[in-house]
Every structure is written in C-alpha cells, then in structure tokens.
Amino acid sequence: MPKETIFHKIVNGDIPADVVYQDDDVLIFKDIHPKAPTHLLLIAKRKEDFVQSIADLTDATSHVPALLISKAQIFAKEHGIDGYKLTFHVGEGGGQEVFYLHLHFLSQQTI
Ligand code: AMP
C-alpha cells in the first residue's frame, strides 16, 4: 500500500488547508510555501483517482491529469487570471516531495 501523505490528510480533513475551491472530484488549496503571488495545488479527491505521480499513471488513472488541468482552466477563467503556469513535478529527480499527484498553479496575478 502506498504511504499516506500530507495531502491524504488534507483531503480527509485531518489537517487544515487554505482551500479556495472544491467539488466532488477536485480540491484546490494554497501552497504553504508560495513561489508566486498565487500558488495553488490541485489534487483529485476520489480514492479511485489516487496516484502517486505522473510516472505511476495507469489506464484507470490516466484521466486525472486532464481533470486537474481542466479545473485549473475553469478556476483561472472564473478569477480573471489570464496568465499562469501549470506544473507537475515527477519523481524525486523532478523535485517531487509529496507523492500524491498534484498540479501546481502559479500566477503573478492574485485571486
Ligand atoms: P512537490 O515538490 O511537487 O511535491 O510539491 C509539494 C508542494 O506541497 C510544495 O510546494 C509544498 O510547499 C506544498 N505543501 C507541503 N505541505 C503542505 C501543506 N500542508 N499545505 C499546503 N501546501 C503544502
């Protein structure tokens, strides 16, 4: 079994996070160490959508990156953000520290 991560604890409500949006599928919260005026993290909430990293995607979870990107696009549009960066860190060599797939959303604009 994969190790429980800090993001599992956030999804389960065991530790607090600065949540800016959520629905049944996705949680969006502020990164605790922001690298830009807006630095958000997007994660999938459903247990069956859990995957550690882009490197671990399977047929069952291959839709998750598109889900996160789509929610980022909708969130940006709704907040009038027209310039942003979307990043997945993949593996320790790619700078990944939390092994719960997440999309970084960074913008010089504020929400
Ligand atoms: P990564 O390097 O892609 O694994 O990014 C993990 C990100 O999670 C980092 O930018 C951290 O600052 C962020 N982070 C770690 N713990 C928390 C937390 N409790 N709440 C919000 N962001 C966090």
Coordinates of N, CA, C and O and ligand atoms in Angstrom, one line a residue:
M1 N 0.8 -1.2 0.0 CA 0.0 0.0 0.0 C 0.9 1.2 0.0 O 1.8 1.3 0.8
P2 N 0.5 2.3 -0.8 CA 1.3 3.5 -0.8 C 1.2 4.2 0.6 O 0.1 4.1 1.2
K3 N 2.2 4.9 1.0 CA 2.2 5.6 2.2 C 1.2 6.7 2.2 O 1.0 7.4 1.2
E4 N 0.5 7.0 3.3 CA -0.4 8.1 3.4 C 0.5 9.4 3.4 O 1.5 9.5 4.1
T5 N 0.0 10.3 2.6 CA 0.8 11.6 2.5 C 0.0 12.7 3.2 O -1.1 12.6 3.6
I6 N 0.7 13.8 3.3 CA 0.0 15.0 3.9 C -1.2 15.4 3.1 O -2.2 16.0 3.7
F7 N -1.2 15.2 1.8 CA -2.4 15.6 1.0 C -3.6 14.6 1.3 O -4.7 15.0 1.2
H8 N -3.3 13.3 1.6 CA -4.4 12.5 2.1 C -5.0 13.1 3.3 O -6.3 13.1 3.5
K9 N -4.2 13.6 4.2 CA -4.7 14.2 5.5 C -5.5 15.4 5.2 O -6.5 15.6 5.9
I10 N -5.1 16.2 4.2 CA -5.9 17.4 3.8 C -7.3 17.0 3.2 O -8.3 17.5 3.6
V11 N -7.2 16.0 2.3 CA -8.5 15.5 1.7 C -9.4 15.0 2.7 O -10.7 15.2 2.7
N12 N -8.9 14.3 3.7 CA -9.7 13.6 4.7 C -10.1 14.6 5.8 O -10.9 14.2 6.7
G13 N -9.6 15.8 5.8 CA -10.0 16.8 6.8 C -9.2 16.6 8.1 O -9.6 17.2 9.1
D14 N -8.2 15.9 8.1 CA -7.4 15.6 9.3 C -6.5 16.8 9.7 O -6.1 16.9 10.8
I15 N -6.0 17.5 8.6 CA -5.3 18.7 8.9 C -5.8 19.8 8.0 O -6.4 19.6 6.9
P16 N -5.7 21.1 8.5 CA -6.3 22.2 7.7 C -5.5 22.5 6.5 O -4.3 22.3 6.4
A17 N -6.2 23.2 5.5 CA -5.6 23.7 4.4 C -6.4 25.0 4.0 O -7.5 25.1 4.4
D18 N -5.7 25.9 3.3 CA -6.4 27.1 2.8 C -7.1 26.7 1.5 O -6.5 27.0 0.4
V19 N -8.3 26.2 1.6 CA -9.0 25.7 0.4 C -9.7 26.9 -0.3 O -10.4 27.7 0.3
V20 N -9.4 26.9 -1.6 CA -10.1 28.0 -2.4 C -11.2 27.5 -3.3 O -12.0 28.3 -3.8
Y21 N -11.2 26.2 -3.5 CA -12.3 25.6 -4.3 C -12.3 24.1 -4.0 O -11.3 23.5 -3.9
Q22 N -13.6 23.6 -4.0 CA -13.7 22.1 -4.1 C -15.0 21.7 -4.7 O -16.0 22.4 -4.5
D23 N -15.0 20.5 -5.3 CA -16.2 19.9 -5.7 C -16.1 18.4 -5.4 O -15.2 18.0 -4.6
D24 N -16.9 17.5 -6.0 CA -16.8 16.1 -5.6 C -15.5 15.5 -6.1 O -15.0 14.5 -5.6
D25 N -14.9 16.1 -7.1 CA -13.7 15.5 -7.8 C -12.4 16.1 -7.4 O -11.3 15.3 -7.3
V26 N -12.3 17.4 -7.1 CA -11.1 18.1 -7.0 C -11.0 19.0 -5.9 O -12.1 19.6 -5.5
L27 N -9.9 19.1 -5.2 CA -9.7 20.1 -4.2 C -8.5 21.1 -4.7 O -7.5 20.6 -5.2
I28 N -8.8 22.4 -4.5 CA -7.7 23.4 -4.8 C -7.4 24.1 -3.5 O -8.3 24.7 -2.9
F29 N -6.1 24.2 -3.2 CA -5.7 24.9 -1.9 C -4.4 25.6 -2.2 O -3.7 25.3 -3.1
K30 N -4.2 26.6 -1.3 CA -3.0 27.4 -1.4 C -1.7 26.6 -1.0 O -1.8 25.9 0.1
D31 N -0.7 26.7 -1.7 CA 0.6 26.1 -1.3 C 1.1 26.8 -0.1 O 1.1 28.1 0.0
I32 N 1.6 26.1 0.9 CA 2.1 26.6 2.1 C 3.4 27.4 2.0 O 3.6 28.3 2.8
H33 N 4.1 27.2 0.9 CA 5.3 27.9 0.6 C 5.3 28.5 -0.8 O 5.9 28.0 -1.7
P34 N 4.5 29.6 -0.9 CA 4.2 30.1 -2.3 C 5.4 30.6 -3.0 O 6.3 31.2 -2.4
K35 N 5.5 30.2 -4.3 CA 6.6 30.6 -5.2 C 6.2 31.7 -6.1 O 6.9 32.1 -7.0
A36 N 4.9 32.2 -6.0 CA 4.4 33.3 -6.8 C 3.2 33.9 -6.0 O 2.7 33.3 -5.1
P37 N 2.8 35.1 -6.4 CA 1.7 35.7 -5.7 C 0.4 34.8 -5.6 O -0.2 34.8 -4.6
T38 N 0.2 34.0 -6.6 CA -0.8 33.0 -6.5 C -0.1 31.6 -6.7 O 0.5 31.4 -7.8
H39 N -0.1 30.8 -5.7 CA 0.5 29.4 -5.9 C -0.5 28.4 -5.3 O -0.6 28.3 -4.0
L40 N -1.2 27.7 -6.1 CA -2.2 26.8 -5.7 C -1.8 25.4 -6.1 O -1.0 25.1 -7.0
L41 N -2.4 24.4 -5.4 CA -2.2 23.0 -5.7 C -3.6 22.4 -5.9 O -4.5 22.6 -5.2
L42 N -3.6 21.6 -7.0 CA -4.9 20.9 -7.4 C -4.7 19.4 -7.2 O -3.7 18.8 -7.7
I43 N -5.6 18.7 -6.5 CA -5.5 17.3 -6.3 C -6.8 16.7 -6.5 O -7.9 17.3 -6.3
A44 N -6.8 15.4 -7.0 CA -8.1 14.6 -7.1 C -8.5 14.1 -5.8 O -7.7 13.7 -5.0
K45 N -9.8 14.2 -5.5 CA -10.3 13.8 -4.2 C -10.7 12.3 -4.1 O -10.6 11.7 -3.0
R46 N -11.2 11.7 -5.2 CA -11.8 10.4 -5.1 C -10.7 9.4 -4.9 O -9.6 9.4 -5.5
K47 N -10.9 8.4 -4.0 CA -9.9 7.3 -3.7 C -9.5 6.6 -4.9 O -8.3 6.3 -5.1
E48 N -10.4 6.4 -5.9 CA -10.1 5.6 -7.1 C -9.2 6.4 -8.0 O -8.6 5.9 -9.0
D49 N -9.1 7.8 -7.8 CA -8.3 8.6 -8.7 C -6.9 8.8 -8.1 O -6.1 9.5 -8.7
F50 N -6.7 8.2 -6.9 CA -5.3 8.4 -6.3 C -4.2 7.8 -7.1 O -4.3 6.6 -7.5
V51 N -3.2 8.5 -7.3 CA -2.0 8.0 -8.0 C -0.8 8.8 -7.4 O -1.0 10.0 -7.1
Q52 N 0.3 8.2 -7.2 CA 1.4 8.9 -6.6 C 2.0 10.0 -7.5 O 2.4 11.0 -7.0
S53 N 2.1 9.7 -8.7 CA 2.9 10.6 -9.6 C 2.5 10.4 -11.1 O 1.9 9.3 -11.4
I54 N 2.8 11.3 -11.9 CA 2.6 11.1 -13.4 C 3.3 9.8 -13.8 O 2.7 9.1 -14.7
A55 N 4.4 9.5 -13.2 CA 5.1 8.3 -13.6 C 4.4 7.0 -13.3 O 4.7 5.9 -13.8
D56 N 3.3 7.1 -12.4 CA 2.6 5.9 -12.0 C 1.2 5.8 -12.6 O 0.4 4.9 -12.2
L57 N 0.9 6.6 -13.5 CA -0.4 6.6 -14.1 C -0.7 5.2 -14.8 O 0.2 4.6 -15.3
T58 N -2.0 4.8 -14.7 CA -2.4 3.6 -15.3 C -3.6 3.9 -16.2 O -4.1 5.0 -16.2
D59 N -4.1 2.9 -16.9 CA -5.4 3.1 -17.7 C -6.5 3.7 -16.8 O -7.3 4.5 -17.2
A60 N -6.5 3.2 -15.5 CA -7.6 3.6 -14.6 C -7.4 5.0 -14.1 O -8.4 5.7 -13.7
T61 N -6.2 5.6 -14.2 CA -6.0 6.9 -13.6 C -5.5 7.9 -14.7 O -5.2 9.1 -14.3
S62 N -5.4 7.5 -15.9 CA -4.8 8.4 -17.0 C -5.7 9.6 -17.2 O -5.2 10.6 -17.8
H63 N -6.9 9.6 -16.7 CA -7.8 10.8 -16.9 C -7.5 11.9 -15.9 O -7.9 13.0 -16.1
V64 N -6.8 11.6 -14.8 CA -6.6 12.5 -13.7 C -5.8 13.8 -14.1 O -6.3 14.9 -13.8
P65 N -4.7 13.7 -14.8 CA -4.1 15.0 -15.2 C -5.0 15.9 -16.0 O -5.0 17.1 -15.8
A66 N -5.8 15.3 -16.9 CA -6.7 16.2 -17.7 C -7.7 16.8 -16.8 O -8.1 18.0 -17.0
L67 N -8.2 16.0 -15.8 CA -9.2 16.6 -14.9 C -8.6 17.8 -14.1 O -9.3 18.8 -14.0
L68 N -7.4 17.6 -13.6 CA -6.8 18.7 -12.9 C -6.5 20.0 -13.8 O -6.8 21.1 -13.4
I69 N -6.1 19.7 -15.0 CA -5.8 20.8 -15.9 C -7.1 21.5 -16.3 O -7.2 22.8 -16.3
S70 N -8.1 20.8 -16.5 CA -9.4 21.3 -16.8 C -10.0 22.2 -15.7 O -10.5 23.3 -15.9
K71 N -9.8 21.7 -14.4 CA -10.3 22.5 -13.3 C -9.5 23.8 -13.1 O -10.0 24.8 -12.7
A72 N -8.2 23.7 -13.4 CA -7.3 24.9 -13.3 C -7.7 25.9 -14.3 O -7.8 27.1 -14.0
Q73 N -8.1 25.5 -15.5 CA -8.5 26.4 -16.6 C -9.8 27.1 -16.2 O -9.9 28.3 -16.4
I74 N -10.7 26.3 -15.6 CA -12.0 26.9 -15.2 C -11.8 27.9 -14.1 O -12.4 29.0 -14.1
F75 N -11.0 27.5 -13.1 CA -10.7 28.3 -11.9 C -10.1 29.6 -12.4 O -10.5 30.7 -11.9
A76 N -9.1 29.6 -13.3 CA -8.4 30.8 -13.8 C -9.4 31.7 -14.5 O -9.5 32.9 -14.2
K77 N -10.2 31.1 -15.3 CA -11.2 31.9 -16.1 C -12.2 32.6 -15.1 O -12.5 33.8 -15.2
E78 N -12.6 31.9 -14.1 CA -13.6 32.4 -13.1 C -13.0 33.5 -12.3 O -13.7 34.4 -11.7
H79 N -11.7 33.5 -12.1 CA -11.0 34.5 -11.3 C -10.3 35.6 -12.1 O -9.5 36.4 -11.6
G80 N -10.5 35.6 -13.4 CA -10.0 36.6 -14.3 C -8.4 36.5 -14.4 O -7.8 37.5 -14.7
I81 N -7.9 35.3 -14.2 CA -6.4 35.1 -14.3 C -6.2 34.7 -15.8 O -6.7 33.6 -16.2
D82 N -5.4 35.5 -16.5 CA -5.2 35.1 -17.9 C -3.8 34.7 -18.2 O -3.4 34.4 -19.3
G83 N -2.9 34.7 -17.2 CA -1.5 34.2 -17.3 C -1.1 33.3 -16.2 O -1.2 33.8 -15.0
Y84 N -0.7 32.1 -16.4 CA -0.4 31.2 -15.3 C 0.5 30.1 -15.9 O 0.6 29.8 -17.1
K85 N 1.1 29.4 -14.9 CA 2.0 28.2 -15.2 C 1.4 27.0 -14.5 O 0.9 27.1 -13.4
L86 N 1.3 25.9 -15.2 CA 0.9 24.6 -14.6 C 2.0 23.7 -14.7 O 2.6 23.5 -15.7
T87 N 2.3 23.0 -13.5 CA 3.5 22.2 -13.5 C 3.2 20.9 -12.7 O 2.6 21.0 -11.6
F88 N 3.7 19.8 -13.2 CA 3.7 18.5 -12.4 C 5.2 18.2 -12.1 O 6.0 18.2 -13.1
H89 N 5.6 18.1 -10.9 CA 6.9 17.6 -10.6 C 6.8 16.0 -10.6 O 5.9 15.5 -10.0
V90 N 7.8 15.4 -11.2 CA 7.7 13.9 -11.4 C 8.9 13.3 -10.8 O 10.0 13.4 -11.3
G91 N 8.7 12.6 -9.7 CA 9.7 11.8 -9.0 C 10.7 12.7 -8.3 O 10.7 13.9 -8.4
E92 N 11.5 12.1 -7.4 CA 12.4 12.9 -6.6 C 13.4 13.7 -7.5 O 13.7 14.8 -7.2
G93 N 13.8 13.1 -8.6 CA 14.7 13.8 -9.5 C 14.0 15.0 -10.2 O 14.7 15.9 -10.7
G94 N 12.7 15.0 -10.2 CA 11.9 16.1 -10.8 C 11.4 17.1 -9.7 O 10.6 18.0 -10.0
G95 N 11.9 16.9 -8.5 CA 11.6 17.9 -7.4 C 10.3 17.5 -6.7 O 9.8 18.3 -5.9
Q96 N 9.8 16.3 -6.9 CA 8.5 16.0 -6.2 C 8.8 15.6 -4.8 O 9.7 14.7 -4.5
E97 N 8.1 16.2 -3.9 CA 8.3 15.9 -2.4 C 7.1 15.1 -1.9 O 7.2 14.4 -0.9
V98 N 5.9 15.4 -2.4 CA 4.7 14.8 -1.9 C 4.2 13.8 -3.0 O 3.8 14.3 -4.1
F99 N 4.1 12.6 -2.6 CA 3.8 11.5 -3.6 C 2.3 11.3 -3.6 O 1.8 10.2 -3.3
Y100 N 1.6 12.3 -4.0 CA 0.1 12.3 -4.2 C 0.0 13.3 -5.4 O 0.3 14.5 -5.3
L101 N -0.4 12.7 -6.6 CA -0.3 13.6 -7.8 C -1.0 14.9 -7.6 O -2.1 15.0 -7.1
H102 N -0.3 16.0 -7.9 CA -0.8 17.3 -7.7 C -0.3 18.2 -8.9 O 0.8 18.0 -9.4
L103 N -1.1 19.2 -9.2 CA -0.8 20.2 -10.2 C -0.5 21.5 -9.6 O -1.4 22.0 -8.8
H104 N 0.7 22.0 -9.8 CA 1.0 23.4 -9.3 C 0.4 24.4 -10.3 O 0.5 24.3 -11.5
F105 N -0.3 25.4 -9.7 CA -0.8 26.5 -10.5 C -0.2 27.8 -10.0 O -0.4 28.1 -8.8
L106 N 0.6 28.5 -10.8 CA 1.3 29.7 -10.4 C 1.0 30.8 -11.3 O 0.9 30.7 -12.5
S107 N 0.7 32.0 -10.6 CA 0.4 33.2 -11.4 C 1.0 34.4 -10.7 O 1.0 34.5 -9.5
Q108 N 1.4 35.4 -11.5 CA 1.8 36.7 -10.9 C 0.6 37.5 -10.6 O 0.7 38.5 -9.8
Q109 N -0.6 37.1 -11.0 CA -1.8 37.8 -10.7 C -2.4 37.2 -9.4 O -2.1 36.0 -9.1
T110 N -3.2 37.9 -8.7 CA -3.7 37.4 -7.4 C -5.2 37.1 -7.6 O -5.9 37.6 -8.5
I111 N -5.7 36.2 -6.7 CA -7.1 35.8 -6.8 C -7.9 36.6 -5.8 O -7.4 37.1 -4.9
Ligands
AMP1 P1 6.1 18.9 -4.9 O1 7.5 19.4 -4.8 O2 5.6 19.0 -6.4 O3 5.9 17.6 -4.3 O4 5.2 20.0 -4.2 C1 4.7 19.8 -2.9 C2 4.2 21.2 -2.5 O5 3.4 21.0 -1.4 C3 5.3 22.1 -2.1 O6 5.3 23.3 -2.9 C4 5.0 22.4 -0.6 O7 5.2 23.8 -0.3 C5 3.5 22.1 -0.6 N1 3.0 21.7 0.8 C6 3.5 20.8 1.6 N2 2.8 20.7 2.7 C7 1.7 21.5 2.5 C8 0.5 21.8 3.3 N3 0.3 21.2 4.5 N4 -0.3 22.7 2.8 C9 -0.1 23.3 1.6 N5 0.9 23.0 0.8 C10 1.8 22.1 1.3

